[in-house]
Coordinates of C-alpha atoms and ligand atoms in Angstrom, one line a residue:
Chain A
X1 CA -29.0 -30.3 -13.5
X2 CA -25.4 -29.8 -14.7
X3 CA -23.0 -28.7 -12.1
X4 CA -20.9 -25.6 -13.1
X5 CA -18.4 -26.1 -10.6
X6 CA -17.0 -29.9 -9.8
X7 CA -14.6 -30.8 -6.8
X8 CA -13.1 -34.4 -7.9
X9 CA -10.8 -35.8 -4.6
X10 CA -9.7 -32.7 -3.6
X11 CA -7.3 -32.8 -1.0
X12 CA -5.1 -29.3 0.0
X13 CA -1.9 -29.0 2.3
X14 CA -1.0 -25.9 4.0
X15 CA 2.8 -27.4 4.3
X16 CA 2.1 -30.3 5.7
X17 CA -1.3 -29.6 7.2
X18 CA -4.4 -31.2 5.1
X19 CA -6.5 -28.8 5.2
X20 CA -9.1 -30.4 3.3
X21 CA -9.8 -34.1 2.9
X22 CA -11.2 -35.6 -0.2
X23 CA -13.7 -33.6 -0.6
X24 CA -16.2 -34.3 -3.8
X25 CA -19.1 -31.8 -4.4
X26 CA -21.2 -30.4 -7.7
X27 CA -22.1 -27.0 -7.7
X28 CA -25.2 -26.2 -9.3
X29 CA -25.3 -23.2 -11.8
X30 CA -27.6 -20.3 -11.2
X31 CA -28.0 -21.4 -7.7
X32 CA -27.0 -20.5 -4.3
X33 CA -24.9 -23.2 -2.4
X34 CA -24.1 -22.7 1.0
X35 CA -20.9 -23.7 3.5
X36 CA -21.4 -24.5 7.0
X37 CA -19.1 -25.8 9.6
X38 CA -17.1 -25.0 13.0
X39 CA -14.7 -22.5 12.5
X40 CA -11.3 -23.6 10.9
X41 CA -12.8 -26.5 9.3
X42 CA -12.0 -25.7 6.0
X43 CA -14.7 -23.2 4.4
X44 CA -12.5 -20.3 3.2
X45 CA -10.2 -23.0 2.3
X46 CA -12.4 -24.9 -0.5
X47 CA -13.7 -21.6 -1.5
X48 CA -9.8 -19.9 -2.3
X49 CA -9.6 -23.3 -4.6
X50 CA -12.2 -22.4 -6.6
X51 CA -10.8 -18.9 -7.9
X52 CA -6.7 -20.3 -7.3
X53 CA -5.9 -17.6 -4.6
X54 CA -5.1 -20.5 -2.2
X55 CA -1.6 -20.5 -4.5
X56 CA -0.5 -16.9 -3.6
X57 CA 0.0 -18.4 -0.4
X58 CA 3.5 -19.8 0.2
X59 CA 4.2 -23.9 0.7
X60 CA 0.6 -25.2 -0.5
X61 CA -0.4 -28.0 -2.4
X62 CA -3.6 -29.5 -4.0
X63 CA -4.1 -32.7 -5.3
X64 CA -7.6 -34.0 -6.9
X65 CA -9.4 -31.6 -9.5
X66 CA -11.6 -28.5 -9.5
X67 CA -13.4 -28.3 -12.6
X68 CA -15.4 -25.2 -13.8
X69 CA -17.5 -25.7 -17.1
X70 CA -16.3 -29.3 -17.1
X71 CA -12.7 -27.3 -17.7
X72 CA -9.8 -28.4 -15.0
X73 CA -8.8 -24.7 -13.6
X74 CA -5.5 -26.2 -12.0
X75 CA -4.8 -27.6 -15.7
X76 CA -1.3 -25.7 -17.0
X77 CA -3.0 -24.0 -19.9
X78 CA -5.5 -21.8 -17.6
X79 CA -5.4 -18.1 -18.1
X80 CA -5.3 -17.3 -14.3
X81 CA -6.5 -13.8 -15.1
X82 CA -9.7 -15.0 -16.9
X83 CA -10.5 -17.5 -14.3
X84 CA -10.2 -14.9 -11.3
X85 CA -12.8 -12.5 -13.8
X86 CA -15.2 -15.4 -14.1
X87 CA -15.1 -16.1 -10.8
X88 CA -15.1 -13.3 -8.3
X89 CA -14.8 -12.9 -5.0
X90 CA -15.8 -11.8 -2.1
X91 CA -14.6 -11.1 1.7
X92 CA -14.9 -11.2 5.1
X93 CA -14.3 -7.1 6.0
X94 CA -15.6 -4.9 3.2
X95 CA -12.5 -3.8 1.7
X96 CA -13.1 -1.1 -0.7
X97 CA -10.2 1.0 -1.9
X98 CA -9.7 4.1 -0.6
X99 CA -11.0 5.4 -3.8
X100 CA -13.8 6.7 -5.3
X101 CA -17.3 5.1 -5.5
X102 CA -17.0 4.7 -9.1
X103 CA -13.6 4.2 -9.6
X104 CA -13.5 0.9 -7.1
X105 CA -16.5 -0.6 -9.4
X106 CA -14.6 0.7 -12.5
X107 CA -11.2 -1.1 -11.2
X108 CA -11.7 -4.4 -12.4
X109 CA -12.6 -3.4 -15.8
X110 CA -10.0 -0.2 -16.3
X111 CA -7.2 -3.5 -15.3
X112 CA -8.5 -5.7 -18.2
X113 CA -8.5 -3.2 -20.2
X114 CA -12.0 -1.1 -20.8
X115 CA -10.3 2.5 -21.8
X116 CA -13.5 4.2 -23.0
X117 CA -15.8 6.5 -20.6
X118 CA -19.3 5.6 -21.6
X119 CA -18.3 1.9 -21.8
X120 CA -16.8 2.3 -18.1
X121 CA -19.6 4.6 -17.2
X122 CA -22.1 1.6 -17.9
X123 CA -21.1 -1.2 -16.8
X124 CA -20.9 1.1 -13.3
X125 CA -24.4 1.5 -13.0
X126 CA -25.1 -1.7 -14.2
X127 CA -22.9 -3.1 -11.5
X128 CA -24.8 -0.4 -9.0
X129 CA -28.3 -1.0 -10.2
X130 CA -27.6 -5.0 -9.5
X131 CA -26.3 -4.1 -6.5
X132 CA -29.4 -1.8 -5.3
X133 CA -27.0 0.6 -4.9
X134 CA -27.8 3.0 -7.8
X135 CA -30.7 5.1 -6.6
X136 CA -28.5 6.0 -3.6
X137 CA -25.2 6.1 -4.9
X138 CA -25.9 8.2 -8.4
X139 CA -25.3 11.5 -7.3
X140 CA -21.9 10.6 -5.2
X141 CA -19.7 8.4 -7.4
X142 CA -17.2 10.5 -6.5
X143 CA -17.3 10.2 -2.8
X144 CA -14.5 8.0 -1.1
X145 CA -15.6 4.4 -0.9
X146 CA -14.2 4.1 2.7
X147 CA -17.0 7.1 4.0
X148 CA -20.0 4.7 3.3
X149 CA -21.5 2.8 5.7
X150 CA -20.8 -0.9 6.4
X151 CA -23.1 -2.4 4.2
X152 CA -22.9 -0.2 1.4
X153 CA -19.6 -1.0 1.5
X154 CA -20.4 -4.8 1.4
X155 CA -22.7 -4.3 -1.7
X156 CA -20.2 -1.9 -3.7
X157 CA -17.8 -5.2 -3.3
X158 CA -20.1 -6.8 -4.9
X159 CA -20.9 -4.7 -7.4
X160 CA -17.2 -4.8 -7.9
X161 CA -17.2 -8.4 -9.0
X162 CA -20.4 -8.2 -11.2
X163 CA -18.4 -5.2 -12.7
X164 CA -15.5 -8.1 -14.3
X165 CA -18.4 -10.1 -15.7
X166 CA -17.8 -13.0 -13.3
X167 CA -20.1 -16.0 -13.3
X168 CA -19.0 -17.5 -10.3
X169 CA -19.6 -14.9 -7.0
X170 CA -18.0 -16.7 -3.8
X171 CA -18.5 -14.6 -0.7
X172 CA -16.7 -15.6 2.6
X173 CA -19.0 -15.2 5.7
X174 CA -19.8 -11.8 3.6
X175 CA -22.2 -10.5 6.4
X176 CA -20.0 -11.4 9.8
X177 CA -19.2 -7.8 9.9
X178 CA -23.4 -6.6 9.1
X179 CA -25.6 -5.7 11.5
X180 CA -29.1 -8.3 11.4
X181 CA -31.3 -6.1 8.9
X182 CA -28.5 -4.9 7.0
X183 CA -27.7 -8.9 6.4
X184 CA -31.0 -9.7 5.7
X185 CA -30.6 -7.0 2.7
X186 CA -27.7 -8.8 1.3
X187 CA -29.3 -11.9 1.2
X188 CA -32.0 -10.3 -1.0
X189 CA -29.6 -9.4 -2.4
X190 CA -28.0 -12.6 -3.5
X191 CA -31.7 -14.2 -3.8
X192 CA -32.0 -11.4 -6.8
X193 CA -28.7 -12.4 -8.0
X194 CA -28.7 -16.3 -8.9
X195 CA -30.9 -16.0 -11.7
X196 CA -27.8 -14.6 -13.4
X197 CA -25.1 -16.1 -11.3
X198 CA -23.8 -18.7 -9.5
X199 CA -23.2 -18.4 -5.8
X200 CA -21.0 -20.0 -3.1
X201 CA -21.5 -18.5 0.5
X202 CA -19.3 -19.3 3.3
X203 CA -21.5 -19.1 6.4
X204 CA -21.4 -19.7 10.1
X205 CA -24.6 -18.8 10.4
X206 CA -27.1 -21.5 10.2
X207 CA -30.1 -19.4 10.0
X208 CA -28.0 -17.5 7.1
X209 CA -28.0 -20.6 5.0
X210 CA -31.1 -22.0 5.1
X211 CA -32.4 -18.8 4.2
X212 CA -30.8 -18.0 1.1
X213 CA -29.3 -21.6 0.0
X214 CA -30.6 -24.2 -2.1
X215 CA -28.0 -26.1 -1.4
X216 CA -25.7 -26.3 1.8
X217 CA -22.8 -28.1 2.5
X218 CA -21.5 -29.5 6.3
X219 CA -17.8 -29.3 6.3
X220 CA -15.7 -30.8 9.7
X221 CA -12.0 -30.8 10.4
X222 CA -11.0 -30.6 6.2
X223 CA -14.0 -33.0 5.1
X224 CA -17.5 -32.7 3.7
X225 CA -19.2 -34.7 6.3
X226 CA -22.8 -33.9 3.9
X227 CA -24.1 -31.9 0.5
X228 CA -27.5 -31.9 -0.9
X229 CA -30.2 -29.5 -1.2
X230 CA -30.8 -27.0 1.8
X231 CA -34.5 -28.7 2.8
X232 CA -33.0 -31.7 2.8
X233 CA -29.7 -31.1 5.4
X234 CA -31.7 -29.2 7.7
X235 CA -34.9 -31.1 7.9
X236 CA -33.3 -35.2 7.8
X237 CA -29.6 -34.6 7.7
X238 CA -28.1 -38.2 7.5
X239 CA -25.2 -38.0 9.1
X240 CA -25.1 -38.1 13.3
X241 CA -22.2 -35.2 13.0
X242 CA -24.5 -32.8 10.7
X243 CA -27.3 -33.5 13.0
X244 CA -25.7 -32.3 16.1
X245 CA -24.6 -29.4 14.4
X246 CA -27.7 -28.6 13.1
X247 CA -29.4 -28.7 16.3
X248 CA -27.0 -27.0 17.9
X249 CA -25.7 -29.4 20.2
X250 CA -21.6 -29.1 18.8
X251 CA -20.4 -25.8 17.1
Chain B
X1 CA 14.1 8.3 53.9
X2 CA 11.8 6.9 51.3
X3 CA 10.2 9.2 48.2
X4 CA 6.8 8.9 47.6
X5 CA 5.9 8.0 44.3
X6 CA 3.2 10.7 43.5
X7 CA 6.3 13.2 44.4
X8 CA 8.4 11.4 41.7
X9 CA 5.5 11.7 39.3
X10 CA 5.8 15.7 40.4
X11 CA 9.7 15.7 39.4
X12 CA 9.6 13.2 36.4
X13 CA 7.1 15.8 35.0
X14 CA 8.6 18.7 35.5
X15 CA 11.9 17.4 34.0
X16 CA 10.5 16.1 31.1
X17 CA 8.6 19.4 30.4
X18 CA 11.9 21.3 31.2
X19 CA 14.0 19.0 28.1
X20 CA 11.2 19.9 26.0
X21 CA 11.2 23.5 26.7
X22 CA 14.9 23.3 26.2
X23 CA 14.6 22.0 22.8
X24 CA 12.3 24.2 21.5
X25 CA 14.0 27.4 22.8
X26 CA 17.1 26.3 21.8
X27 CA 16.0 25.5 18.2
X28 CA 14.0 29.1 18.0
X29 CA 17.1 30.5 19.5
X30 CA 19.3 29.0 16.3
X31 CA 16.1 30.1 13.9
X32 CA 15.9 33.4 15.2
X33 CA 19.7 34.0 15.9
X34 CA 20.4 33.3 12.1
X35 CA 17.4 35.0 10.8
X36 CA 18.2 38.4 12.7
X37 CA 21.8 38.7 11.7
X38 CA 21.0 37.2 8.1
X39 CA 17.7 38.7 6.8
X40 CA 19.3 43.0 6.9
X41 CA 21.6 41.4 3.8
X42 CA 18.8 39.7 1.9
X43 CA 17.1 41.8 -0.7
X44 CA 16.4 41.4 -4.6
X45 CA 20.1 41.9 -5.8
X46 CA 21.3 39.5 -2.8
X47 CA 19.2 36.7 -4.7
X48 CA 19.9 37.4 -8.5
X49 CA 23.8 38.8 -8.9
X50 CA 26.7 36.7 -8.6
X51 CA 29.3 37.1 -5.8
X52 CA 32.1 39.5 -6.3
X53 CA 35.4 39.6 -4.6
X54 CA 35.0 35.7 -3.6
X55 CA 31.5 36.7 -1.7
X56 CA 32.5 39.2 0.0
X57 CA 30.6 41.5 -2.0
X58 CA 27.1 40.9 -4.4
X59 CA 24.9 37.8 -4.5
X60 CA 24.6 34.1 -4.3
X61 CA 22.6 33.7 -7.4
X62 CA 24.8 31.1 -8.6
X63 CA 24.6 29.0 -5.0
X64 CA 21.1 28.9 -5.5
X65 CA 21.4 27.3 -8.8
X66 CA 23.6 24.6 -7.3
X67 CA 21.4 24.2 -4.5
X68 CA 18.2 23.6 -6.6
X69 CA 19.9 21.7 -9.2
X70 CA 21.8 18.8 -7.2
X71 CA 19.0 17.6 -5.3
X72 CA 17.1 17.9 -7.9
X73 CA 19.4 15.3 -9.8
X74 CA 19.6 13.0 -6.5
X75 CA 15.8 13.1 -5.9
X76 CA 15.3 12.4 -9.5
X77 CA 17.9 9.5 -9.4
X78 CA 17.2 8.3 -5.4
X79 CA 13.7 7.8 -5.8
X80 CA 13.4 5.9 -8.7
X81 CA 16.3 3.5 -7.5
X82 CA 15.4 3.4 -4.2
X83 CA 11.1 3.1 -4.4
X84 CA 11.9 0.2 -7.1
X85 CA 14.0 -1.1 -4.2
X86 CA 11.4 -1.3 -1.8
X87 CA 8.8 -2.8 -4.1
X88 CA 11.4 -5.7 -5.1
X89 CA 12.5 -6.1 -1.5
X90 CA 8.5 -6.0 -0.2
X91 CA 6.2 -7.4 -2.8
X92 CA 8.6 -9.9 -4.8
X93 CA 11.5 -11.1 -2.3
X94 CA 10.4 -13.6 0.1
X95 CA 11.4 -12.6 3.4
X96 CA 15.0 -14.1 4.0
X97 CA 18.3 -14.1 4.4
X98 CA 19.2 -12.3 1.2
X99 CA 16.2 -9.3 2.5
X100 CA 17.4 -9.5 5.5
X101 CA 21.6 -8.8 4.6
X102 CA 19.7 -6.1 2.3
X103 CA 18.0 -4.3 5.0
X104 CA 21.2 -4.1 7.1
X105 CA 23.4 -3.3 4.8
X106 CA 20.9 -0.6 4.2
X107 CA 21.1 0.5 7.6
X108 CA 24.7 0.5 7.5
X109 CA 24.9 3.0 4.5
X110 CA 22.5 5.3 6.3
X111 CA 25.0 5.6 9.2
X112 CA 27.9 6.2 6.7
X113 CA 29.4 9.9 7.5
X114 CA 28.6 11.8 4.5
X115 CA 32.3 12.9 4.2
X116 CA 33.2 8.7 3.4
X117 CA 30.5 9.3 0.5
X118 CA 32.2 12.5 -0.9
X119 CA 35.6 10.5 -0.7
X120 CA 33.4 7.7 -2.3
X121 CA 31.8 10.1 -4.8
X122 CA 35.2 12.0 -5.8
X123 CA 37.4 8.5 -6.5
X124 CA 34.4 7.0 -8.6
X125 CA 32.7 10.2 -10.5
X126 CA 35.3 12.7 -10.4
X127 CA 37.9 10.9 -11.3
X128 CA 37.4 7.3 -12.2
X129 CA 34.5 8.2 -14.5
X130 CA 36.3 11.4 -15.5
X131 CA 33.1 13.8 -14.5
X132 CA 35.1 16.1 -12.6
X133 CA 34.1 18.2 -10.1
X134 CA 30.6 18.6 -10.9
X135 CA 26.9 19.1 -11.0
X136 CA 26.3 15.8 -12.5
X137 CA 29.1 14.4 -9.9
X138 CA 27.4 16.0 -6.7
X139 CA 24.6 14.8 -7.6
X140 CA 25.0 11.0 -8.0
X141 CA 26.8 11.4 -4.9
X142 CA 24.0 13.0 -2.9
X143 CA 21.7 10.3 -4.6
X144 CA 23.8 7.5 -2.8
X145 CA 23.8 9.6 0.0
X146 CA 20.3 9.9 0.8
X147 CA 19.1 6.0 -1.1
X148 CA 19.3 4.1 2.2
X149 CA 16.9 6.6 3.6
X150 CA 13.8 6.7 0.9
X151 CA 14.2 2.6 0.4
X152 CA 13.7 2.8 4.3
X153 CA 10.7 4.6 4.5
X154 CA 9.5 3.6 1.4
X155 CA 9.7 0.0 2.3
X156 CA 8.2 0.8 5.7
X157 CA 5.1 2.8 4.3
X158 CA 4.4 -0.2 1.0
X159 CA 4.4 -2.7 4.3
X160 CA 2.0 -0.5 6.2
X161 CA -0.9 -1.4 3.0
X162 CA -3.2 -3.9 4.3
X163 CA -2.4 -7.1 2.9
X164 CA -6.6 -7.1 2.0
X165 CA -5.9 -4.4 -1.1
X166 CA -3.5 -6.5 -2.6
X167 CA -5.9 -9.5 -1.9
X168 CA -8.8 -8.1 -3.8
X169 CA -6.6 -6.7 -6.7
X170 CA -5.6 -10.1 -7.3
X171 CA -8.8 -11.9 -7.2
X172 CA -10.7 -9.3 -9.9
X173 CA -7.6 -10.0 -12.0
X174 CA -5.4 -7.6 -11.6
X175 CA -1.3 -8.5 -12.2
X176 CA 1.3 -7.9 -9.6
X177 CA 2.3 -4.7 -11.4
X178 CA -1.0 -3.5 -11.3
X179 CA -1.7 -3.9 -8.1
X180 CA 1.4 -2.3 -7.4
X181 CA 1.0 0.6 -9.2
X182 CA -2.4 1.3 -8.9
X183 CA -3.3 0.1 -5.2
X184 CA 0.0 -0.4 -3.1
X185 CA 1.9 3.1 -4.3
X186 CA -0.2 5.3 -4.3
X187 CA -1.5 4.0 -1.1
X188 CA 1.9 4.4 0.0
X189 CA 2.8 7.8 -1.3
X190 CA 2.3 9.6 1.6
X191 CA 5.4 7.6 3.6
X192 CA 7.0 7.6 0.5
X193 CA 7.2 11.3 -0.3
X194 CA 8.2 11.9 3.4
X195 CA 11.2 9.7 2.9
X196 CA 12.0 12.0 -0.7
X197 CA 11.8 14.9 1.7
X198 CA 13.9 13.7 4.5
X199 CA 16.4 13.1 1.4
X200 CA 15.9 16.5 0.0
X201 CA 16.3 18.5 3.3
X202 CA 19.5 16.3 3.8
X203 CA 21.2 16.9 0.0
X204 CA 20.2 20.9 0.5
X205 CA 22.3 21.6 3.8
X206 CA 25.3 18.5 2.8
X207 CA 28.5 20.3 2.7
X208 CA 31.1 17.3 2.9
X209 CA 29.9 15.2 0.3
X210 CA 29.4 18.0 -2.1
X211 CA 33.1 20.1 -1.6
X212 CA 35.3 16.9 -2.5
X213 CA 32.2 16.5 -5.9
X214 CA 30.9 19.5 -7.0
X215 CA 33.9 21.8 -6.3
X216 CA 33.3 25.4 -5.4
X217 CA 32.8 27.6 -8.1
X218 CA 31.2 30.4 -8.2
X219 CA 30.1 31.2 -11.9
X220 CA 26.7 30.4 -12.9
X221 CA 26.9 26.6 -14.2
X222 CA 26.3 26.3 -18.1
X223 CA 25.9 22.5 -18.2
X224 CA 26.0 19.4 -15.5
X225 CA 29.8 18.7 -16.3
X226 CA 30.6 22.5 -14.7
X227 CA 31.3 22.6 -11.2
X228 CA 29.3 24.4 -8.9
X229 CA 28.5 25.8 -5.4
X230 CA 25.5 25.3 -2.7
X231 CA 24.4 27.8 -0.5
X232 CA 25.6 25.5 2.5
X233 CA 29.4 24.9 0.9
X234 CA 29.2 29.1 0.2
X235 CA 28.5 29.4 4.0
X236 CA 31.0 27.0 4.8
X237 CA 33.2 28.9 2.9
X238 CA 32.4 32.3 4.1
X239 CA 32.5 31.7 7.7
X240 CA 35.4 29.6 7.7
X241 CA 37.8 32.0 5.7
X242 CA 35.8 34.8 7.5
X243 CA 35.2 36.8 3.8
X244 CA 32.3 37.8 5.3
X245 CA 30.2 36.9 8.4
X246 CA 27.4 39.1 6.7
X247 CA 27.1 36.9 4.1
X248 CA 27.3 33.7 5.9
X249 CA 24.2 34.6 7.6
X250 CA 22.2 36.0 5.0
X251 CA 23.0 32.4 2.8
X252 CA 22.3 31.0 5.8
X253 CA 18.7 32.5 6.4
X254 CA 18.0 31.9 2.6
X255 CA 19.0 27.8 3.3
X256 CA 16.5 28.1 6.5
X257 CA 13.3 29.9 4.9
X258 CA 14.1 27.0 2.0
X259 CA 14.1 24.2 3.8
X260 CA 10.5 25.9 5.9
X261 CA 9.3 26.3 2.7
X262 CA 10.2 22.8 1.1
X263 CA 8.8 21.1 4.0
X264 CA 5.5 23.5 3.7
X265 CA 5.0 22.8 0.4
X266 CA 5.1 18.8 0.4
X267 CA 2.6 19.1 3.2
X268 CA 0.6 21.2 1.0
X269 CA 0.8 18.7 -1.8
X270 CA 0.3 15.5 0.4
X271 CA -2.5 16.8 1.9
X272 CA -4.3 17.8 -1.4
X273 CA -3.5 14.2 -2.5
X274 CA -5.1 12.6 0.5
X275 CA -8.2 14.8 0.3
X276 CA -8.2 13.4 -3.2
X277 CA -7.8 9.7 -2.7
X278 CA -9.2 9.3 0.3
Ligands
ADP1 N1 -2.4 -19.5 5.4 C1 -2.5 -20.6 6.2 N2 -1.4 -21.3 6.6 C2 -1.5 -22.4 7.4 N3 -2.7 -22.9 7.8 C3 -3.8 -22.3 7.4 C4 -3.8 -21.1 6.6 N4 -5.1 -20.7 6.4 C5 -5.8 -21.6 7.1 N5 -5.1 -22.5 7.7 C6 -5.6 -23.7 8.5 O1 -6.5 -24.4 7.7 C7 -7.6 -24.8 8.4 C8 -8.9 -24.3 7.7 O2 -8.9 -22.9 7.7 P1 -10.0 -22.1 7.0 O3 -10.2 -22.6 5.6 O4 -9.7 -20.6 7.1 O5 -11.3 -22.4 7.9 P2 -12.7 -21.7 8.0 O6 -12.8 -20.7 6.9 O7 -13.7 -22.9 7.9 O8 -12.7 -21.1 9.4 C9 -7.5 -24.2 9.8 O9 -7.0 -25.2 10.7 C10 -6.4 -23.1 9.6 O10 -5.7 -23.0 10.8
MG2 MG1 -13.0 -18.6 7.1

């Protein structure tokens, strides 16, 4: 399969801290690829790379190449504001604005420009209705954001990004804040999703990614110790380092 | 002999409760003082006729004017000026050096007796840029005056915005400026519009700055280059060449209720705002 996203050598410095070593991987389109590892190994790292908000942070540097559509995204002649609307992301912490229901899905389009109601008012329940949040959430578009509950919250976000016509959907540990059944929910969620999208989760939970993923990726102090498909990682993992992680015995 | 420290507890809480009771009577004391010798002058014709025989007789209509008109120009010049400060100094200066000899000079101007910015305000406005004594001159003064305060509690309240707002702005493709203006400010506006009122409340009661700038007269201004009077210089006035203790106090109450009523009213409006965003 062709990979939508390519990592070629990619090495990044927080000053002089490498943060991430090397680190080759294809992401597979219309799929749902997972990131496991100890914490500070590098997860939210790679994933800020992808959409280039690892820049707005001061004294870093990346070397090696992150390719989207077979396009280099670091290359000087990339529209930064089309590549952060084809690929969207998501956070930790829900964090809705403290505005309205409709207005935080209508945000991202009302900044690139959508001025017209009806086109505003459909690409809101479109967003909502991916989201499985319509049938709840029709009648109170105008209620704050901020009064729903946490995993409401975590969908509108969502919502959010399928509202800029993103491709791409990265989601840092998106359910670390959810409650068990609630994070089931979003991983339905995302299941639903990848027919239309292609999705990079950052997880520390193991179960987490070998439910949703197809494919999962074990990341250790900055490098991608192993990446292949999700059945494959948890059931013969090749490396000694993946294995004890897998099994629990480190992490 | 040694104290006991429950006993202290006893003591330190009665003397605390006494300093506050202190304040507050002495501040009703000064409210109701002001308002019982002031309010027997106030009626309709206090408000809308001029002063005759140098106040000692008829109105402050023409105080009022002054009073609404030159913070109204310093708001309207402060806040612009000193918000656009605090968004250059919080969301595109790296903290540094150059921020940092910002924010104290700042802090210096706040502390500035408002008398050094009437001298400041008479040399460069009156006479250097040839406005004379004047609304448009009292004005620009009382907006220097009161700058170092709203780019203080501006800058305080756009810091207070989680940086997870501006993160998510950003990544759905917003700009800087958008971000800005549609998630940081109006985030902020609550601390902002407290900073605007500290600034009014300040420019309404100033006397200093506004004497050696606006002047004192007392006909109704026709344009920003006449001169003018405030309520608080008329007071000044009043009591200190004793025309007419009467007066005095009924100005006085007027400047009071105003400034109870200013401070009301940007409650009123904050609060309908927050109920609205959030
Ligand atoms: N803004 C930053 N400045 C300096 N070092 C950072 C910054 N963000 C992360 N790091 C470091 O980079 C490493 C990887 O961090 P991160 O990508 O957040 O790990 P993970 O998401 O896997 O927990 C950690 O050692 C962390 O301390
Ligand atoms: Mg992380």
């Amino acid at each position: 399969m062709a990979s939508k996203i390519e990592l070629n050598n990619l090495t990044f410095y927080y000053g002089n801290f490498m943060a991430l070593k090397d680190v080759n991987m294809n992401i597979v389109g219309n799929a749902i690829t997972a990131l496991i590892g100890p914490s500070g190994c590098g997860k939210s790292t790679l994933l800020r790379t992808i959409n280039r908000t690892n820049e707005l942070i001061d004294g870093t540097r990346l070397e090696g190449k992150v390719l989207i559509d077979g396009k280099d995204i670091y290359d000087a002649q990339i529209d930064i504001i089309e590549l952060r609307k084809k690929v969207g992301m998501v956070f930790q912490r829900p964090n809705c604005f403290p505005l309205s229901v409709y207005d935080n899905v209508a945000y991202g389009p009302v900044v690139h420009g959508t001025k017209k109601k009806a086109e505003l008012d459909k690409i809101v329940e479109e967003s909502l209705i991916a989201t499985w949040l319509w049938d709840d959430l029709k009648d109170k578009l105008k209620r704050s954001a901020l009064s729903l509950s946490l995993d409401y919250q975590q969908r509108l976000c969502i919502a959010r990004v399928l509202a800029i016509g993103s491709e791409i959907i990265l989601l840092d540990e998106p359910c670390s804040a959810l409650d068990p059944i609630t994070t089931l929910r979003i991983e339905e969620l995302l299941v639903s999703l990848k027919e239309n999208y292609t999705i990079v989760i950052v997880t520390h939970n193991m179960q987490q990614a070998a439910r949703v993923s197809d494919y999962s990726g074990y990341m250790l102090l900055g490098e991608l110790v192993e990446f292949n498909q999700t059945s494959k990682i948890f059931t013969s993992p090749k490396d000694k380092r993946t294995e004890d992680y897998i099994t629990g015995r480190f992490g | 002999m040694k104290i006991k420290p429950a006993f202290t507890e006893q003591i330190v809480k009665k003397i605390l409760f006494i300093s506050t009771a202190f304040t507050v009577l002495i501040l009703l004391f000064i409210i109701f003082y002001i308002l019982k010798n002031g309010l027997s002058v106030i009626d309709l014709e206090f408000l809308l006729t001029s002063p005759k025989e140098l106040g000692r007789a008829g109105g402050i209509f023409p105080c009022i004017i002054g009073t609404i008109l030159l913070p109204l120009i310093a708001i309207i010049i402060a806040t612009p000026l000193g918000v656009g400060t605090a968004i250059y100094l919080t969301e595109y200066k790296r903290e540094g050096r150059l921020t940092r000899i910002i924010r104290f000079g700042t802090e210096c101007l706040a502390g500035v007796p408002s008398i050094i910015f009437g001298l400041f305000g008479f040399v460069l406005f009156v006479i250097y840029l040839g406005f004379g004594w004047s609304i448009l001159s009292g004005g620009l003064t009382l907006a220097f005056m009161i700058l170092p305060t709203i780019i203080r509690t501006s800058e305080e309240a756009i810091r207070a915005i989680p940086y997870s707002y501006r993160e998510v702005s950003l990544s759905l493709g917003g700009t800087k400026w958008q971000t800005i203006t549609r998630v940081v400010l109006p985030s902020a506006l609550p601390g902002i519009v407290t900073g605007v009122i500290l600034g009014i409340g300040r420019s309404v009661g100033e006397t200093a700055a506004v004497i050696f700038t606006a002047g004192s007269s007392l006909r109704v201004p026709a344009s920003l280059f006449d001169s003018c009077r405030t309520m608080a210089v008329h007071f000044y006035i009043l009591a200190r060449e004793g025309i007419s203790m009467e007066n005095a106090y009924g100005t006085a109450a007027i400047l009071i209720i105003a400034i109870l009523f200013i401070n009301l009213v940007s409650y009123w409006l904050m609060h309908r705002f927050m109920a609205k965003f959030s």
